[in-house]
Coordinates of C-alpha atoms and ligand atoms in Angstrom, one line a residue:
M1 CA 0.0 0.0 0.0
S2 CA 1.4 3.4 -0.9
D3 CA 1.8 6.2 1.7
S4 CA -1.0 8.2 0.1
E5 CA -3.4 5.3 0.8
I6 CA -2.6 5.2 4.5
R7 CA -2.9 8.9 5.3
S8 CA -5.5 11.3 4.0
K9 CA -4.7 12.8 0.7
N10 CA -3.2 16.2 0.4
F11 CA -4.5 18.8 -2.0
I12 CA -1.9 18.0 -4.7
E13 CA -2.8 14.3 -4.7
E14 CA -6.5 15.4 -5.0
I15 CA -5.7 17.5 -8.1
I16 CA -3.7 14.6 -9.6
E17 CA -6.4 12.1 -9.0
A18 CA -9.1 14.3 -10.4
D19 CA -6.9 14.8 -13.6
L20 CA -6.4 11.1 -13.9
A21 CA -10.1 10.4 -13.3
S22 CA -11.3 13.0 -15.9
G23 CA -8.9 11.7 -18.5
K24 CA -7.0 15.1 -18.6
H25 CA -3.9 13.1 -18.2
S26 CA -3.3 9.3 -18.6
T27 CA -0.1 9.4 -16.6
I28 CA 1.6 12.1 -14.5
V29 CA 5.1 13.6 -14.9
T30 CA 6.7 15.7 -12.1
R31 CA 10.1 17.3 -11.9
F32 CA 12.6 18.9 -9.6
P33 CA 14.2 22.0 -11.1
P34 CA 17.2 23.2 -9.1
E35 CA 19.4 26.1 -10.1
P36 CA 22.9 24.8 -9.9
N37 CA 24.2 27.6 -7.8
G38 CA 24.6 25.8 -4.5
Y39 CA 24.2 22.5 -2.7
L40 CA 20.7 21.1 -1.9
H41 CA 19.3 21.7 1.5
V42 CA 16.6 19.9 3.6
G43 CA 13.8 22.0 2.0
H44 CA 14.9 20.9 -1.4
A45 CA 15.0 17.4 -0.2
C46 CA 11.4 17.5 0.9
S47 CA 10.4 18.8 -2.5
I48 CA 12.4 16.0 -4.2
C49 CA 10.8 13.3 -2.1
M50 CA 7.4 14.8 -2.7
N51 CA 7.8 15.0 -6.5
A52 CA 9.5 11.6 -6.9
G53 CA 7.0 10.1 -4.5
L54 CA 4.0 11.4 -6.5
A55 CA 5.5 9.9 -9.7
R56 CA 6.1 6.6 -7.9
D57 CA 2.6 6.4 -6.3
Y58 CA 0.8 7.2 -9.5
G59 CA 2.9 5.2 -11.8
G60 CA 4.3 8.3 -13.5
R61 CA 7.7 9.7 -14.3
F62 CA 10.1 12.0 -12.4
H63 CA 12.5 14.3 -14.1
L64 CA 15.6 16.1 -12.8
R65 CA 16.1 19.4 -14.7
F66 CA 18.7 21.9 -14.0
D67 CA 17.5 25.5 -14.4
D68 CA 20.8 26.7 -15.7
T69 CA 19.8 30.0 -17.3
N70 CA 22.1 32.2 -15.3
P71 CA 25.7 31.6 -16.6
A72 CA 27.4 33.7 -14.0
R73 CA 26.5 31.9 -10.8
E74 CA 26.4 28.3 -11.9
E75 CA 29.1 25.7 -11.6
T76 CA 29.7 22.1 -12.6
E77 CA 30.5 21.2 -9.0
Y78 CA 27.0 22.1 -8.0
V79 CA 25.5 20.0 -10.9
E80 CA 27.4 16.9 -9.7
S81 CA 26.6 17.4 -6.0
I82 CA 22.9 17.8 -6.8
K83 CA 22.7 14.7 -9.0
E84 CA 24.4 12.7 -6.2
D85 CA 22.0 14.1 -3.6
V86 CA 18.9 13.4 -5.6
L87 CA 19.9 9.8 -6.3
W88 CA 20.9 9.3 -2.7
L89 CA 17.5 10.5 -1.6
G90 CA 16.0 7.6 -3.7
A91 CA 14.6 9.9 -6.4
D92 CA 15.7 7.9 -9.4
Y93 CA 15.3 10.1 -12.5
G94 CA 16.6 7.3 -14.7
E95 CA 17.3 8.7 -18.2
H96 CA 15.3 11.8 -17.4
L97 CA 18.1 14.2 -16.7
Y98 CA 17.6 17.5 -18.5
F99 CA 19.1 21.0 -18.6
A100 CA 17.1 24.1 -19.4
S101 CA 20.1 25.1 -21.5
D102 CA 19.3 22.2 -23.8
Y103 CA 16.2 24.3 -24.8
F104 CA 18.0 27.5 -25.6
E105 CA 17.5 27.1 -29.3
K106 CA 13.8 26.3 -28.9
L107 CA 13.3 29.2 -26.5
Y108 CA 14.9 31.5 -29.0
D109 CA 12.5 30.4 -31.7
W110 CA 9.6 30.9 -29.3
A111 CA 10.8 34.4 -28.5
C112 CA 10.8 35.1 -32.2
H113 CA 7.3 33.7 -32.4
L114 CA 6.2 36.2 -29.8
I115 CA 7.8 39.0 -31.7
R116 CA 6.1 38.0 -34.9
E117 CA 2.8 37.8 -33.2
G118 CA 3.3 41.3 -31.8
N119 CA 3.7 40.0 -28.3
A120 CA 7.3 41.0 -27.6
Y121 CA 9.6 43.9 -28.3
V122 CA 13.2 44.9 -27.9
D123 CA 13.6 47.7 -25.3
D124 CA 16.7 50.0 -25.2
S125 CA 15.8 51.5 -21.8
T126 CA 18.3 51.2 -19.1
G127 CA 17.7 48.7 -16.2
E128 CA 17.1 51.6 -14.0
D129 CA 14.5 53.1 -16.3
I130 CA 12.7 49.8 -16.6
R131 CA 12.5 49.5 -12.9
R132 CA 11.3 53.0 -12.4
M133 CA 8.6 52.7 -15.1
R134 CA 7.3 49.5 -13.7
G135 CA 5.2 51.4 -11.2
N136 CA 4.3 49.8 -7.9
L137 CA 1.5 47.9 -6.2
T138 CA -0.7 51.0 -6.1
E139 CA 0.3 52.7 -9.3
P140 CA 0.3 51.4 -12.9
G141 CA 3.5 51.2 -14.9
E142 CA 4.4 53.4 -17.8
E143 CA 4.8 52.1 -21.3
S144 CA 8.3 52.1 -22.7
P145 CA 9.0 54.5 -25.6
F146 CA 10.3 51.4 -27.5
R147 CA 7.1 49.4 -27.0
N148 CA 5.7 50.0 -30.4
R149 CA 8.6 49.1 -32.6
S150 CA 7.6 47.2 -35.8
V151 CA 7.9 43.4 -36.0
E152 CA 10.7 43.8 -38.6
E153 CA 12.8 46.1 -36.4
N154 CA 12.3 43.9 -33.4
M155 CA 13.3 40.8 -35.3
D156 CA 16.4 42.6 -36.6
L157 CA 17.4 43.9 -33.2
F158 CA 16.8 40.6 -31.4
G159 CA 18.8 38.8 -34.1
R160 CA 21.7 41.2 -33.5
M161 CA 21.4 40.8 -29.8
K162 CA 21.9 37.1 -30.3
A163 CA 24.8 37.7 -32.7
G164 CA 26.6 39.6 -29.9
E165 CA 26.5 43.1 -31.4
F166 CA 25.5 44.8 -28.2
G167 CA 27.0 45.1 -24.8
D168 CA 25.6 43.7 -21.6
G169 CA 22.6 45.6 -20.4
E170 CA 22.2 47.6 -23.7
K171 CA 19.0 46.0 -24.7
V172 CA 16.4 43.5 -23.4
L173 CA 13.6 41.6 -25.0
R174 CA 10.3 42.1 -23.2
A175 CA 6.8 40.6 -23.5
K176 CA 4.1 43.0 -24.5
I177 CA 1.4 42.3 -22.0
D178 CA -0.1 45.0 -19.8
M179 CA 1.8 47.8 -18.0
A180 CA -1.3 48.5 -15.9
S181 CA -1.8 44.9 -14.7
P182 CA -2.3 44.7 -11.0
N183 CA 0.1 41.8 -11.1
M184 CA 3.6 43.3 -11.4
N185 CA 4.8 40.1 -13.2
M186 CA 2.5 40.9 -16.1
R187 CA 4.0 44.4 -16.7
D188 CA 6.0 43.6 -19.8
P189 CA 8.4 41.2 -18.1
I190 CA 11.9 40.8 -19.4
L191 CA 12.3 37.6 -21.5
Y192 CA 16.0 37.9 -22.6
R193 CA 19.0 39.9 -21.4
I194 CA 22.4 40.3 -22.9
A195 CA 25.2 38.6 -21.0
H196 CA 28.6 38.0 -22.6
A197 CA 29.3 35.2 -20.2
H198 CA 30.6 31.7 -20.4
H199 CA 28.0 29.0 -19.7
H200 CA 28.9 25.7 -18.1
R201 CA 27.3 23.8 -20.9
T202 CA 26.9 26.0 -23.9
G203 CA 30.2 27.7 -23.6
D204 CA 30.4 31.0 -25.4
K205 CA 27.7 30.2 -27.9
W206 CA 25.2 32.5 -26.5
S207 CA 25.4 36.2 -25.7
I208 CA 21.7 36.4 -24.7
Y209 CA 20.1 34.3 -21.9
P210 CA 16.4 33.7 -21.2
M211 CA 15.0 34.8 -17.9
Y212 CA 13.7 32.2 -15.4
D213 CA 10.1 33.0 -16.1
F214 CA 10.5 32.6 -19.8
T215 CA 12.3 29.3 -19.4
H216 CA 10.5 27.4 -16.7
G217 CA 7.0 26.7 -17.9
Q218 CA 8.2 26.2 -21.5
S219 CA 10.8 23.6 -20.2
D220 CA 7.9 21.9 -18.4
A221 CA 5.9 21.9 -21.6
I222 CA 8.7 20.5 -23.7
E223 CA 9.2 17.6 -21.2
G224 CA 5.5 16.9 -20.9
I225 CA 5.4 17.8 -17.2
T226 CA 1.8 17.5 -16.1
H227 CA 2.1 18.9 -12.6
S228 CA 4.8 21.6 -12.0
I229 CA 5.0 21.9 -8.3
C230 CA 6.8 24.8 -6.8
T231 CA 6.9 27.0 -3.7
L232 CA 4.5 29.7 -2.8
E233 CA 6.7 32.6 -3.9
F234 CA 5.8 31.6 -7.5
E235 CA 2.1 32.0 -7.0
D236 CA 2.1 35.5 -8.5
H237 CA 4.1 34.2 -11.4
R238 CA 1.4 31.7 -12.4
P239 CA -0.5 34.1 -14.6
L240 CA 2.7 34.7 -16.6
Y241 CA 3.5 31.0 -16.6
N242 CA 0.0 30.4 -18.2
W243 CA 0.3 33.4 -20.5
F244 CA 3.4 31.9 -22.2
I245 CA 1.8 28.5 -22.4
E246 CA -1.3 30.1 -24.1
N247 CA 0.7 32.3 -26.4
L248 CA 3.3 29.8 -27.7
P249 CA 3.0 26.7 -29.8
V250 CA 4.0 24.5 -26.9
P251 CA 3.6 20.7 -27.2
S252 CA 1.8 20.2 -23.8
N253 CA -0.1 22.1 -21.1
P254 CA 1.6 21.8 -17.7
R255 CA -0.1 23.1 -14.6
Q256 CA 1.8 25.0 -11.9
I257 CA 0.8 24.2 -8.3
E258 CA 2.3 26.0 -5.3
F259 CA 2.9 24.7 -1.8
A260 CA 4.6 26.2 1.2
R261 CA 8.4 26.0 1.7
V262 CA 9.6 23.7 4.3
N263 CA 11.3 25.5 7.1
L264 CA 13.0 24.0 10.2
S265 CA 13.7 25.7 13.5
Y266 CA 17.3 26.6 14.3
T267 CA 18.1 26.3 10.6
V268 CA 18.5 28.5 7.6
T269 CA 17.4 27.2 4.2
S270 CA 18.5 29.8 1.8
K271 CA 21.3 28.9 -0.6
R272 CA 22.7 32.4 -0.4
K273 CA 23.0 32.2 3.3
L274 CA 24.4 28.7 3.3
R275 CA 27.0 29.8 0.7
Q276 CA 27.9 32.7 3.0
L277 CA 28.5 30.2 5.9
V278 CA 30.8 28.2 3.6
E279 CA 32.6 31.1 2.0
E280 CA 33.2 32.9 5.3
K281 CA 34.3 29.7 6.8
H282 CA 31.8 29.6 9.7
V283 CA 31.6 25.9 8.8
K284 CA 34.1 23.6 7.2
G285 CA 32.2 23.2 3.9
W286 CA 28.9 22.5 2.2
D287 CA 29.0 19.0 3.7
D288 CA 29.9 20.1 7.2
P289 CA 27.7 17.8 9.4
R290 CA 26.2 20.9 11.0
M291 CA 24.8 22.2 7.7
P292 CA 21.2 21.5 6.8
T293 CA 22.4 20.5 3.3
V294 CA 21.7 17.0 2.0
S295 CA 25.4 16.3 1.9
G296 CA 25.8 17.6 5.5
L297 CA 23.0 15.5 6.7
R298 CA 24.4 12.5 5.0
R299 CA 27.8 13.0 6.5
R300 CA 26.2 13.5 9.9
G301 CA 24.6 10.1 9.6
Y302 CA 21.2 10.8 8.3
T303 CA 19.6 8.1 6.1
P304 CA 17.6 8.6 2.9
E305 CA 14.7 6.9 4.7
S306 CA 14.8 9.4 7.6
I307 CA 14.6 12.3 5.2
Q308 CA 11.8 10.7 3.2
E309 CA 9.9 10.2 6.5
L310 CA 10.4 13.9 7.4
A311 CA 9.0 14.9 4.0
L312 CA 5.9 12.7 4.7
R313 CA 5.4 14.0 8.2
V314 CA 5.9 17.7 7.2
G315 CA 3.4 17.1 4.4
V316 CA 2.2 19.6 1.9
A317 CA 1.0 22.8 3.2
K318 CA -0.7 25.9 1.7
R319 CA 0.7 28.3 4.3
N320 CA 4.3 28.8 5.5
K321 CA 5.1 27.5 8.9
V322 CA 8.2 26.4 10.7
N323 CA 8.7 22.7 11.6
D324 CA 10.5 21.7 14.7
L325 CA 14.1 20.6 14.1
S326 CA 13.5 17.8 16.6
L327 CA 11.1 16.2 14.1
L328 CA 14.0 15.6 11.8
E329 CA 16.0 14.1 14.6
Y330 CA 13.0 11.9 15.6
C331 CA 12.8 10.5 12.1
L332 CA 16.5 9.5 12.2
R333 CA 16.2 7.9 15.6
Q334 CA 13.2 5.9 14.5
D335 CA 15.1 4.6 11.5
L336 CA 18.4 3.9 13.2
E337 CA 16.8 2.3 16.2
E338 CA 15.8 -0.5 13.7
K339 CA 18.9 -0.6 11.6
A340 CA 22.0 0.5 13.5
F341 CA 24.4 -2.1 14.9
R342 CA 25.1 -1.6 18.6
R343 CA 28.7 -0.8 19.7
M344 CA 30.3 0.4 22.9
A345 CA 32.4 3.5 23.1
V346 CA 33.5 5.6 26.1
L347 CA 33.6 9.3 25.4
N348 CA 34.9 10.6 28.8
P349 CA 37.1 7.8 30.0
L350 CA 37.8 6.8 33.6
K351 CA 40.1 3.9 34.2
V352 CA 39.0 0.9 36.2
V353 CA 41.4 -1.8 37.2
I354 CA 39.8 -5.2 37.8
T355 CA 42.3 -6.4 40.4
N356 CA 41.4 -10.1 40.4
L357 CA 42.0 -10.4 36.7
P358 CA 45.5 -11.2 35.6
E359 CA 47.6 -8.7 33.5
D360 CA 47.2 -10.8 30.3
A361 CA 43.5 -11.6 30.7
A362 CA 41.5 -11.2 27.5
E363 CA 38.1 -12.7 28.0
I364 CA 35.8 -12.7 25.0
Y365 CA 32.1 -12.3 25.4
P366 CA 29.4 -12.2 22.7
G367 CA 27.2 -9.2 22.3
P368 CA 24.3 -9.1 19.8
N369 CA 24.6 -6.5 17.0
H370 CA 21.0 -5.6 17.7
P371 CA 19.2 -6.6 20.9
G372 CA 15.9 -7.2 19.1
K373 CA 17.3 -8.8 16.0
P374 CA 19.3 -12.0 16.5
E375 CA 19.4 -12.5 12.8
L376 CA 21.9 -9.5 12.6
G377 CA 24.5 -11.6 14.3
E378 CA 27.0 -10.9 17.1
R379 CA 30.3 -9.3 17.7
E380 CA 32.9 -10.1 20.3
V381 CA 33.7 -7.8 23.2
V382 CA 37.1 -8.2 25.0
L383 CA 37.4 -7.8 28.7
T384 CA 40.8 -7.0 30.1
R385 CA 42.2 -6.1 33.5
E386 CA 42.1 -2.4 32.7
I387 CA 39.0 -0.9 31.2
Y388 CA 37.5 2.5 30.7
I389 CA 34.0 3.5 31.8
E390 CA 32.4 6.9 31.5
Q391 CA 33.4 9.4 34.2
E392 CA 29.7 10.0 34.8
D393 CA 29.1 6.3 35.6
F394 CA 31.1 6.6 38.8
M395 CA 30.3 8.7 41.9
E396 CA 32.3 8.7 45.0
D397 CA 29.4 9.7 47.2
P398 CA 26.4 8.7 45.2
P399 CA 22.8 9.5 46.1
K400 CA 20.5 6.5 46.8
K401 CA 18.9 6.4 43.4
Y402 CA 22.2 6.3 41.5
F403 CA 22.4 2.8 40.1
R404 CA 25.9 3.0 38.6
L405 CA 29.3 2.5 40.2
G406 CA 30.3 3.8 43.6
P407 CA 32.4 2.6 46.5
G408 CA 31.2 -0.8 47.6
R409 CA 28.6 -0.9 44.9
E410 CA 28.1 -3.5 42.3
V411 CA 27.3 -2.9 38.7
R412 CA 27.0 -5.0 35.6
L413 CA 29.5 -4.4 32.8
R414 CA 27.4 -4.9 29.7
Y415 CA 27.8 -8.4 28.2
A416 CA 30.7 -9.3 30.5
C417 CA 30.4 -9.6 34.3
Y418 CA 29.6 -7.8 37.6
I419 CA 32.2 -5.7 39.3
T420 CA 32.3 -4.0 42.7
A421 CA 34.4 -0.9 43.3
N422 CA 36.8 -1.1 46.2
E423 CA 39.2 1.8 46.0
V424 CA 39.3 5.3 44.6
I425 CA 42.7 6.6 43.5
K426 CA 43.2 10.4 43.1
D427 CA 45.9 12.7 42.0
E428 CA 47.4 15.5 44.1
A429 CA 44.6 17.8 43.1
G430 CA 42.0 15.4 44.3
N431 CA 40.8 14.3 40.9
I432 CA 39.7 10.7 40.6
T433 CA 42.2 9.0 38.2
E434 CA 41.5 5.4 38.7
I435 CA 39.0 3.0 40.3
R436 CA 40.1 -0.4 41.6
A437 CA 37.4 -3.0 41.4
E438 CA 36.9 -6.7 41.7
M439 CA 34.8 -8.9 39.5
D440 CA 32.6 -11.7 40.7
P441 CA 34.1 -14.7 38.8
E442 CA 30.6 -16.4 39.0
S443 CA 29.1 -13.5 37.0
R444 CA 30.9 -14.2 33.7
G445 CA 28.4 -13.7 30.9
A446 CA 26.7 -10.9 32.9
S447 CA 24.5 -13.0 35.2
T448 CA 25.1 -15.0 38.4
P449 CA 23.9 -18.5 39.5
D450 CA 22.2 -17.0 42.5
G451 CA 20.2 -14.7 40.2
R452 CA 21.0 -11.6 42.4
R453 CA 19.8 -8.3 41.1
V454 CA 22.2 -5.6 39.9
R455 CA 20.4 -2.3 39.3
G456 CA 22.8 -0.8 36.9
T457 CA 24.4 -1.9 33.6
I458 CA 27.1 0.3 32.2
H459 CA 29.0 0.3 29.0
W460 CA 32.8 0.0 28.9
V461 CA 35.8 -0.7 26.6
S462 CA 39.1 -2.3 27.3
A463 CA 41.8 0.2 28.1
T464 CA 44.4 -2.0 26.3
R465 CA 42.4 -3.4 23.3
N466 CA 40.3 -0.7 21.8
V467 CA 40.0 1.7 18.8
P468 CA 40.8 5.3 19.6
I469 CA 38.2 7.6 18.1
E470 CA 37.9 11.3 17.6
V471 CA 34.3 12.0 18.3
R472 CA 32.7 15.2 16.9
L473 CA 29.8 16.3 19.0
Y474 CA 27.4 18.6 17.3
E475 CA 24.8 21.1 18.7
N476 CA 22.5 23.3 16.7
L477 CA 24.3 25.6 14.4
F478 CA 22.1 28.5 15.5
L479 CA 21.1 29.6 19.0
K480 CA 17.7 30.9 17.9
E481 CA 14.7 29.0 16.7
D482 CA 14.4 31.6 13.9
P483 CA 18.0 32.6 13.1
E484 CA 16.9 35.0 10.4
G485 CA 14.2 36.7 12.5
V486 CA 14.6 40.1 14.1
D487 CA 14.6 40.0 17.9
P488 CA 11.7 42.2 19.0
S489 CA 13.4 43.0 22.3
D490 CA 16.5 44.3 20.6
N491 CA 16.4 48.1 20.3
S492 CA 20.0 48.6 19.5
G493 CA 18.9 49.9 16.1
K494 CA 21.7 47.8 14.6
E495 CA 20.6 45.6 11.7
G496 CA 21.1 42.0 12.8
S497 CA 22.4 39.2 10.7
F498 CA 21.7 35.6 11.0
L499 CA 25.4 35.2 11.6
D500 CA 24.9 36.9 15.0
N501 CA 22.9 33.9 16.0
L502 CA 25.6 31.3 15.2
N503 CA 26.2 29.0 18.1
P504 CA 29.9 29.3 19.1
H505 CA 29.7 25.8 20.7
S506 CA 28.1 23.9 17.8
L507 CA 31.2 21.6 17.6
E508 CA 33.0 19.9 20.4
V509 CA 35.7 17.3 19.8
V510 CA 36.5 14.6 22.3
Q511 CA 39.0 11.8 22.3
A512 CA 37.2 8.6 22.9
Y513 CA 37.7 4.8 22.8
G514 CA 35.6 2.3 21.0
E515 CA 35.4 -1.5 21.3
P516 CA 37.6 -3.6 18.9
A517 CA 34.7 -4.5 16.6
L518 CA 34.8 -0.9 15.4
E519 CA 38.2 -1.6 13.7
S520 CA 36.5 -2.7 10.5
A521 CA 34.1 0.3 10.3
V522 CA 34.3 2.4 7.2
A523 CA 33.1 5.9 6.4
G524 CA 29.3 6.2 6.2
D525 CA 28.7 3.3 8.7
R526 CA 26.2 4.2 11.4
F527 CA 26.1 2.7 14.9
Q528 CA 24.3 3.1 18.1
F529 CA 26.9 3.7 20.7
E530 CA 25.1 2.1 23.6
R531 CA 23.5 4.5 26.1
K532 CA 24.9 7.4 24.1
G533 CA 23.3 7.9 20.7
Y534 CA 23.7 7.4 17.0
Y535 CA 27.0 8.0 15.4
C536 CA 28.4 7.9 11.9
I537 CA 31.9 7.2 10.7
D538 CA 33.3 10.3 9.0
P539 CA 35.3 10.3 5.8
D540 CA 38.1 12.1 7.6
S541 CA 38.9 8.7 9.3
M542 CA 42.3 7.2 8.6
E543 CA 43.8 3.8 9.1
G544 CA 43.8 3.3 12.9
A545 CA 42.3 6.7 13.6
L546 CA 38.5 6.8 13.4
V547 CA 36.6 10.0 13.2
V548 CA 33.0 9.7 14.2
N549 CA 30.2 12.2 14.0
R550 CA 27.4 12.2 16.5
A551 CA 24.3 12.1 14.4
V552 CA 21.7 12.4 17.2
G553 CA 21.5 11.6 20.9
L554 CA 19.2 8.9 22.2
R555 CA 16.9 11.2 24.1
D556 CA 13.8 11.9 22.2
S557 CA 12.2 15.3 22.8
W558 CA 9.9 15.0 19.8
G559 CA 8.4 11.5 20.6
K560 CA 7.5 12.8 24.0
K561 CA 5.8 15.9 22.7
V562 CA 3.5 14.1 20.3
A563 CA 2.1 10.7 20.0
R564 CA 3.1 8.9 16.8
P565 CA 0.8 10.3 14.1
K566 CA -1.5 7.7 12.5
Ligands
ATP1 P1 17.1 29.1 -2.2 O1 16.1 30.1 -1.8 O2 17.6 28.3 -1.1 O3 18.2 29.6 -3.1 P2 15.7 28.3 -4.5 O4 14.3 28.1 -4.5 O5 16.2 29.5 -5.1 O6 16.3 28.0 -3.0 P3 16.1 26.4 -6.5 O7 17.3 25.7 -6.9 O8 15.5 27.4 -7.5 O9 16.4 27.1 -5.2 O10 15.0 25.4 -6.0 C1 14.6 24.3 -6.7 C2 13.2 23.8 -6.2 O11 13.2 23.6 -4.8 C3 12.2 24.8 -6.5 O12 11.1 24.2 -7.1 C4 11.8 25.4 -5.2 O13 10.5 25.8 -5.2 C5 12.1 24.2 -4.3 N1 12.5 24.7 -2.9 C6 13.4 25.5 -2.6 N2 13.4 25.7 -1.3 C7 12.5 24.9 -0.7 C8 12.0 24.7 0.6 N3 12.5 25.3 1.6 N4 11.0 23.8 0.8 C9 10.5 23.2 -0.3 N5 10.9 23.4 -1.6 C10 11.9 24.2 -1.8
MG2 MG1 14.6 29.5 -7.0

C-alpha cells in the first residue's frame, strides 16, 4: 500500500487524482528543477521526495532538470553534487536528466514567435528606467517608448542581440502584456537579457540568456510535465506561466501548483546564506555535518529513509510554517533504532582496574549486534584487567537512586560480568584518576547463578584493546529558533544578521575509545553507541584513527511531545 493510501490525501494528490479520473492526463510527470548555484538543503530534499513520491505512487515519471539560465553563478561542482544528492534520496530520475540550456534554441525560436505575433519587443531602456517605469503595487507602470517598434525592427534587433552586437545591459527583450496589470509580473516582463558570459554547458555560444520565467514553464511543456509543483513565492508568477503556455505553440499544457516552503527551526534554508556560511568559513564546507544540506545531513549520519519520513510528516501545506528541528531528529532515531548495529564507546574515560583479573587476561564475550534482531548476528567484546568507563558512571558519594558504580557498589559491565568498586585513586589535586574494582568470577556472561539483582548496567571498553576515536559532538548551528528573525526585544537599532545567532559551541571534539569491533568500520557506517546515541563514521577517518560524528542523541524530545501520528 502506498503512503497516500494510508494517510488522508493532500491537495496536490487530489488534483492529480481528479486529472487522472477525468482523463485530462493518462499518466503524470513531475520534476525537480534546481538552479545549480549551491548544494541542496533539507527543504529541497522534501520537494524532491514529494515530486518523486507522487510519480512513484501514481505510476508516472520524475525528471531532474537543471534550471541553468544564469551563466554567472552556476558551476559544474553544483551540478554533480545535486545529482548525487537526488539519487541518494532515492529519487531515481533514470534517463530523465535535463538542462534548461538544452532548450535555448527552442526558447529563442519561441521568443521570435512572440515578436512575430506582436507579443514581444526589444527595449533599449536602461535597467534603472525599466525598474522606475514598472510602477508599484498601487500605481500602474508606464509604457516604454520602444514598445511599439515594428515586428521587422524587433526581429532585426533581437537577431543582432543574439549575434553579440550589443554590450551587456544595452537592450532586453520584453513581452508586451499590460503595464497596468495589478500583477507586477505581467507588466511587460523581461524575456531575454544580454550577457557575454561563459556558460557551463553552452560555452560562449550565446550572448543572450532567457530569464527564469520565460524558461521554466516552457521547459515543463517540452518535457511533458503534467504537474509543475513549486513553492508559494511563484504563486504571483502563475498568470505569466500560463500566458506563455497560451501564447506559444508548446507541445503540452503543464499546470503550476504551489505549496509552502519547508522550514525547520534553528536552521537557515537559503542557498545564499548557506553559501555565506561556507565562504566565510563559519563551517568547514557545504557538507559540514552541522549544515542542513543534504550532503551535510548524509555526512552527519542521516539516512535517505529518515529524510523521506520527514517529507511525509511535514506534508504539503498551503501556508508557510516552521517545523520543529526535533522532528528531523526523531525521524532519524526511528530509522536507526531499527537498523544500526550496537557498539560500545566511552567518550569521557575513567580507568577501572579489575584487580582479580591477571595482566594478560582477554576474556571474550558475545554481544548481539542488535538486541531485538538476533538475525543480525553478534560481535565479540574483549574484557581485560584495565578498562574504561564513562566518568559519569562513577560517583564517590552517590545518592541513593544512583544505580551506577560507587564505592562498595556492584554494577553490571554490559555483556561481561559484575564488578564492585573497592578503592578510589586520586591525583594530588584530588581528581579521581582510577578505580580499583573486583569482579565476581561467577558473574561471567553478565549473570550469576544466585540470580541476584544488579540495578545498573554500564558500557565500557578495554583500556588496552580498543580503537581510539575522535568524536565530533554537534549542537544546533544557531542559537535561535528563527535565526533570520529580528529579535523584537532588541532596540540597538543595529541591523542584525543571521550570523549573529551562530552557536559558538556547535562543535565539540573529544578523544574517545571504541570497542575492537569498530576496527573494520568504514566511512558512512552508522552505529548506536550504547547508552549514548547514534554515530556515523566520518570520511576524515584514517587507518587506525577513526573520526566519528554524533548524528543524534538517544533522548527523544519530539516523541514525548506528540504521539506517533496515525
Ligand atoms: P534558495 O532560496 O535556497 O536559493 P531556491 O528556491 O532558489 O532556493 P532552486 O534551486 O530554485 O532554489 O529550487 C529548486 C526547487 O526547490 C524549486 O522548485 C523550489 O520551489 C524548491 N524549494 C526551494 N526551497 C524549498 C524549501 N525550503 N522547501 C520546499 N521546496 C523548496
Ligand atoms: Mg529558485
